[in-house]
mmCIF file of N, CA and C in Angstrom:
data_model
loop_
_atom_site.group_PDB
_atom_site.id
_atom_site.type_symbol
_atom_site.label_atom_id
_atom_site.label_comp_id
_atom_site.label_asym_id
_atom_site.label_seq_id
_atom_site.Cartn_x
_atom_site.Cartn_y
_atom_site.Cartn_z
ATOM 1 N N ALA A 1 36.717 33.798 66.950
ATOM 2 C CA ALA A 1 35.858 33.704 65.779
ATOM 3 C C ALA A 1 35.833 32.269 65.258
ATOM 4 N N VAL A 2 36.995 31.631 65.263
ATOM 5 C CA VAL A 2 37.072 30.249 64.798
ATOM 6 C C VAL A 2 36.324 29.333 65.756
ATOM 7 N N GLU A 3 36.559 29.496 67.038
ATOM 8 C CA GLU A 3 35.959 28.604 68.033
ATOM 9 C C GLU A 3 34.442 28.684 68.070
ATOM 10 N N ILE A 4 33.868 29.843 67.792
ATOM 11 C CA ILE A 4 32.410 29.962 67.843
ATOM 12 C C ILE A 4 31.738 29.608 66.520
ATOM 13 N N GLY A 5 32.504 29.381 65.465
ATOM 14 C CA GLY A 5 31.945 28.983 64.180
ATOM 15 C C GLY A 5 31.542 30.129 63.273
ATOM 16 N N LEU A 6 32.102 31.311 63.507
ATOM 17 C CA LEU A 6 31.734 32.481 62.708
ATOM 18 C C LEU A 6 31.998 32.273 61.217
ATOM 19 N N PHE A 7 33.143 31.722 60.877
ATOM 20 C CA PHE A 7 33.496 31.567 59.460
ATOM 21 C C PHE A 7 32.595 30.554 58.765
ATOM 22 N N GLU A 8 32.208 29.498 59.479
ATOM 23 C CA GLU A 8 31.298 28.519 58.889
ATOM 24 C C GLU A 8 29.927 29.136 58.619
ATOM 25 N N VAL A 9 29.437 29.945 59.575
ATOM 26 C CA VAL A 9 28.132 30.593 59.391
ATOM 27 C C VAL A 9 28.175 31.552 58.211
ATOM 28 N N LEU A 10 29.224 32.353 58.106
ATOM 29 C CA LEU A 10 29.323 33.296 56.996
ATOM 30 C C LEU A 10 29.656 32.602 55.686
ATOM 31 N N GLY A 11 30.204 31.404 55.747
ATOM 32 C CA GLY A 11 30.496 30.649 54.540
ATOM 33 C C GLY A 11 29.236 30.151 53.845
ATOM 34 N N GLN A 12 28.135 30.082 54.595
ATOM 35 C CA GLN A 12 26.865 29.635 54.013
ATOM 36 C C GLN A 12 26.246 30.727 53.153
ATOM 37 N N GLU A 13 26.232 31.965 53.674
ATOM 38 C CA GLU A 13 25.671 33.106 52.953
ATOM 39 C C GLU A 13 25.937 34.368 53.765
ATOM 40 N N PRO A 14 25.948 35.534 53.118
ATOM 41 C CA PRO A 14 26.087 36.783 53.877
ATOM 42 C C PRO A 14 24.903 36.946 54.831
ATOM 43 N N ARG A 15 25.183 37.486 56.008
ATOM 44 C CA ARG A 15 24.133 37.616 57.016
ATOM 45 C C ARG A 15 24.272 38.926 57.771
ATOM 46 N N ALA A 16 23.153 39.413 58.288
ATOM 47 C CA ALA A 16 23.145 40.582 59.157
ATOM 48 C C ALA A 16 23.636 40.165 60.543
ATOM 49 N N ALA A 17 24.146 41.126 61.298
ATOM 50 C CA ALA A 17 24.699 40.833 62.617
ATOM 51 C C ALA A 17 23.681 40.154 63.526
ATOM 52 N N ASP A 18 22.430 40.599 63.500
ATOM 53 C CA ASP A 18 21.431 39.981 64.379
ATOM 54 C C ASP A 18 21.142 38.540 63.984
ATOM 55 N N GLU A 19 21.198 38.221 62.688
ATOM 56 C CA GLU A 19 21.023 36.840 62.237
ATOM 57 C C GLU A 19 22.162 35.960 62.733
ATOM 58 N N ILE A 20 23.382 36.475 62.627
ATOM 59 C CA ILE A 20 24.554 35.722 63.082
ATOM 60 C C ILE A 20 24.459 35.498 64.582
ATOM 61 N N ALA A 21 24.113 36.550 65.326
ATOM 62 C CA ALA A 21 23.998 36.439 66.785
ATOM 63 C C ALA A 21 22.954 35.386 67.163
ATOM 64 N N ASP A 22 21.802 35.398 66.503
ATOM 65 C CA ASP A 22 20.771 34.392 66.781
ATOM 66 C C ASP A 22 21.275 32.990 66.481
ATOM 67 N N HIS A 23 21.921 32.835 65.345
ATOM 68 C CA HIS A 23 22.415 31.514 64.931
ATOM 69 C C HIS A 23 23.463 30.966 65.901
ATOM 70 N N LEU A 24 24.342 31.843 66.376
ATOM 71 C CA LEU A 24 25.436 31.419 67.258
ATOM 72 C C LEU A 24 25.111 31.588 68.742
ATOM 73 N N HIS A 25 23.906 32.079 69.048
ATOM 74 C CA HIS A 25 23.470 32.293 70.445
ATOM 75 C C HIS A 25 24.415 33.238 71.183
ATOM 76 N N LEU A 26 24.670 34.398 70.561
ATOM 77 C CA LEU A 26 25.568 35.400 71.124
ATOM 78 C C LEU A 26 24.833 36.719 71.318
ATOM 79 N N HIS A 27 25.349 37.535 72.202
ATOM 80 C CA HIS A 27 24.831 38.901 72.397
ATOM 81 C C HIS A 27 25.232 39.711 71.164
ATOM 82 N N VAL A 28 24.288 40.382 70.544
ATOM 83 C CA VAL A 28 24.553 41.074 69.282
ATOM 84 C C VAL A 28 25.597 42.179 69.443
ATOM 85 N N GLY A 29 25.612 42.891 70.554
ATOM 86 C CA GLY A 29 26.601 43.950 70.763
ATOM 87 C C GLY A 29 28.018 43.410 70.819
ATOM 88 N N ALA A 30 28.194 42.326 71.551
ATOM 89 C CA ALA A 30 29.518 41.702 71.631
ATOM 90 C C ALA A 30 29.936 41.152 70.268
ATOM 91 N N LEU A 31 28.985 40.549 69.569
ATOM 92 C CA LEU A 31 29.287 40.016 68.244
ATOM 93 C C LEU A 31 29.693 41.125 67.283
ATOM 94 N N GLU A 32 29.018 42.263 67.335
ATOM 95 C CA GLU A 32 29.361 43.363 66.432
ATOM 96 C C GLU A 32 30.798 43.828 66.646
ATOM 97 N N ARG A 33 31.259 43.830 67.884
ATOM 98 C CA ARG A 33 32.662 44.193 68.147
ATOM 99 C C ARG A 33 33.605 43.161 67.532
ATOM 100 N N LEU A 34 33.261 41.884 67.661
ATOM 101 C CA LEU A 34 34.071 40.827 67.060
ATOM 102 C C LEU A 34 34.052 40.938 65.536
ATOM 103 N N LEU A 35 32.914 41.247 64.960
ATOM 104 C CA LEU A 35 32.811 41.389 63.502
ATOM 105 C C LEU A 35 33.707 42.522 63.003
ATOM 106 N N ARG A 36 33.681 43.658 63.688
ATOM 107 C CA ARG A 36 34.521 44.787 63.268
ATOM 108 C C ARG A 36 36.005 44.437 63.381
ATOM 109 N N LEU A 37 36.381 43.760 64.449
ATOM 110 C CA LEU A 37 37.778 43.349 64.614
ATOM 111 C C LEU A 37 38.185 42.380 63.503
ATOM 112 N N THR A 38 37.334 41.411 63.228
ATOM 113 C CA THR A 38 37.629 40.422 62.186
ATOM 114 C C THR A 38 37.700 41.091 60.818
ATOM 115 N N ALA A 39 36.894 42.121 60.603
ATOM 116 C CA ALA A 39 36.955 42.878 59.346
ATOM 117 C C ALA A 39 38.279 43.628 59.241
ATOM 118 N N CYS A 40 38.773 44.165 60.357
ATOM 119 C CA CYS A 40 40.071 44.860 60.345
ATOM 120 C C CYS A 40 41.202 43.917 59.950
ATOM 121 N N LEU A 41 41.030 42.645 60.226
ATOM 122 C CA LEU A 41 42.033 41.641 59.853
ATOM 123 C C LEU A 41 41.897 41.218 58.393
ATOM 124 N N GLY A 42 40.848 41.717 57.718
ATOM 125 C CA GLY A 42 40.656 41.406 56.303
ATOM 126 C C GLY A 42 40.006 40.056 56.046
ATOM 127 N N LEU A 43 39.355 39.480 57.066
ATOM 128 C CA LEU A 43 38.761 38.157 56.907
ATOM 129 C C LEU A 43 37.285 38.196 56.544
ATOM 130 N N ILE A 44 36.603 39.286 56.925
ATOM 131 C CA ILE A 44 35.203 39.472 56.563
ATOM 132 C C ILE A 44 35.013 40.925 56.132
ATOM 133 N N GLU A 45 33.859 41.192 55.504
ATOM 134 C CA GLU A 45 33.566 42.558 55.083
ATOM 135 C C GLU A 45 32.075 42.818 55.220
ATOM 136 N N LEU A 46 31.736 44.086 55.377
ATOM 137 C CA LEU A 46 30.354 44.514 55.500
ATOM 138 C C LEU A 46 29.922 45.148 54.186
ATOM 139 N N LYS A 47 28.849 44.625 53.621
ATOM 140 C CA LYS A 47 28.254 45.180 52.405
ATOM 141 C C LYS A 47 26.799 45.480 52.725
ATOM 142 N N GLY A 48 26.475 46.763 52.804
ATOM 143 C CA GLY A 48 25.134 47.146 53.248
ATOM 144 C C GLY A 48 24.997 46.804 54.718
ATOM 145 N N ASP A 49 24.063 45.923 55.034
ATOM 146 C CA ASP A 49 23.913 45.478 56.421
ATOM 147 C C ASP A 49 24.289 44.011 56.599
ATOM 148 N N ARG A 50 24.942 43.439 55.588
ATOM 149 C CA ARG A 50 25.293 42.011 55.617
ATOM 150 C C ARG A 50 26.800 41.805 55.676
ATOM 151 N N TRP A 51 27.204 40.891 56.537
ATOM 152 C CA TRP A 51 28.609 40.512 56.668
ATOM 153 C C TRP A 51 28.864 39.285 55.809
ATOM 154 N N SER A 52 30.025 39.262 55.165
ATOM 155 C CA SER A 52 30.387 38.111 54.335
ATOM 156 C C SER A 52 31.891 37.876 54.433
ATOM 157 N N LEU A 53 32.299 36.702 54.020
ATOM 158 C CA LEU A 53 33.716 36.363 54.016
ATOM 159 C C LEU A 53 34.424 37.054 52.862
ATOM 160 N N THR A 54 35.655 37.444 53.086
ATOM 161 C CA THR A 54 36.506 37.909 51.988
ATOM 162 C C THR A 54 37.152 36.675 51.368
ATOM 163 N N SER A 55 37.917 36.854 50.321
ATOM 164 C CA SER A 55 38.609 35.707 49.716
ATOM 165 C C SER A 55 39.587 35.097 50.721
ATOM 166 N N THR A 56 40.200 35.922 51.542
ATOM 167 C CA THR A 56 41.098 35.401 52.579
ATOM 168 C C THR A 56 40.301 34.648 53.636
ATOM 169 N N GLY A 57 39.182 35.185 54.034
ATOM 170 C CA GLY A 57 38.335 34.525 55.020
ATOM 171 C C GLY A 57 37.817 33.179 54.549
ATOM 172 N N ARG A 58 37.547 33.064 53.251
ATOM 173 C CA ARG A 58 37.070 31.784 52.705
ATOM 174 C C ARG A 58 38.119 30.679 52.854
ATOM 175 N N LEU A 59 39.368 31.060 52.973
ATOM 176 C CA LEU A 59 40.421 30.060 53.179
ATOM 177 C C LEU A 59 40.300 29.378 54.534
ATOM 178 N N LEU A 60 39.587 30.003 55.460
ATOM 179 C CA LEU A 60 39.429 29.452 56.800
ATOM 180 C C LEU A 60 38.234 28.523 56.936
ATOM 181 N N VAL A 61 37.490 28.335 55.853
ATOM 182 C CA VAL A 61 36.316 27.475 55.875
ATOM 183 C C VAL A 61 36.626 26.210 55.110
ATOM 184 N N GLY A 62 36.263 25.115 55.687
ATOM 185 C CA GLY A 62 36.467 23.852 54.992
ATOM 186 C C GLY A 62 36.726 22.734 55.973
ATOM 187 N N GLU A 63 36.387 21.564 55.558
ATOM 188 C CA GLU A 63 36.495 20.376 56.407
ATOM 189 C C GLU A 63 37.899 20.183 56.945
ATOM 190 N N SER A 64 38.867 20.111 56.098
ATOM 191 C CA SER A 64 40.217 19.802 56.571
ATOM 192 C C SER A 64 40.866 20.962 57.303
ATOM 193 N N PHE A 65 40.783 22.174 56.726
ATOM 194 C CA PHE A 65 41.436 23.314 57.355
ATOM 195 C C PHE A 65 40.703 23.736 58.613
ATOM 196 N N GLY A 66 39.388 23.822 58.554
ATOM 197 C CA GLY A 66 38.608 24.257 59.707
ATOM 198 C C GLY A 66 38.801 23.388 60.923
ATOM 199 N N SER A 67 38.774 22.092 60.734
ATOM 200 C CA SER A 67 38.922 21.209 61.883
ATOM 201 C C SER A 67 40.331 21.288 62.444
ATOM 202 N N GLY A 68 41.326 21.458 61.587
ATOM 203 C CA GLY A 68 42.690 21.586 62.065
ATOM 204 C C GLY A 68 42.913 22.899 62.790
ATOM 205 N N LEU A 69 42.307 23.967 62.303
ATOM 206 C CA LEU A 69 42.459 25.263 62.940
ATOM 207 C C LEU A 69 41.791 25.298 64.307
ATOM 208 N N ARG A 70 40.653 24.670 64.434
ATOM 209 C CA ARG A 70 39.986 24.607 65.726
ATOM 210 C C ARG A 70 40.849 23.869 66.749
ATOM 211 N N ALA A 71 41.462 22.810 66.328
ATOM 212 C CA ALA A 71 42.291 22.015 67.251
ATOM 213 C C ALA A 71 43.533 22.784 67.678
ATOM 214 N N TRP A 72 43.983 23.677 66.827
ATOM 215 C CA TRP A 72 45.195 24.432 67.109
ATOM 216 C C TRP A 72 44.931 25.385 68.218
#
């Protein structure tokens, strides 16, 4: 999720799975499985048909933390 930029995309605004898939150039079915897994970890949540970051997930977005996490 970190490597593909999921948290950065959701940090901009809540989005539907197909919007995220288009933005990240991913297969929507595979992305939906990743979204559900990431939600189980408490990092994102589904409200209606839109996925958004939780308060914990927002901790993973940002210039200093994001770039360091990607390198890790």
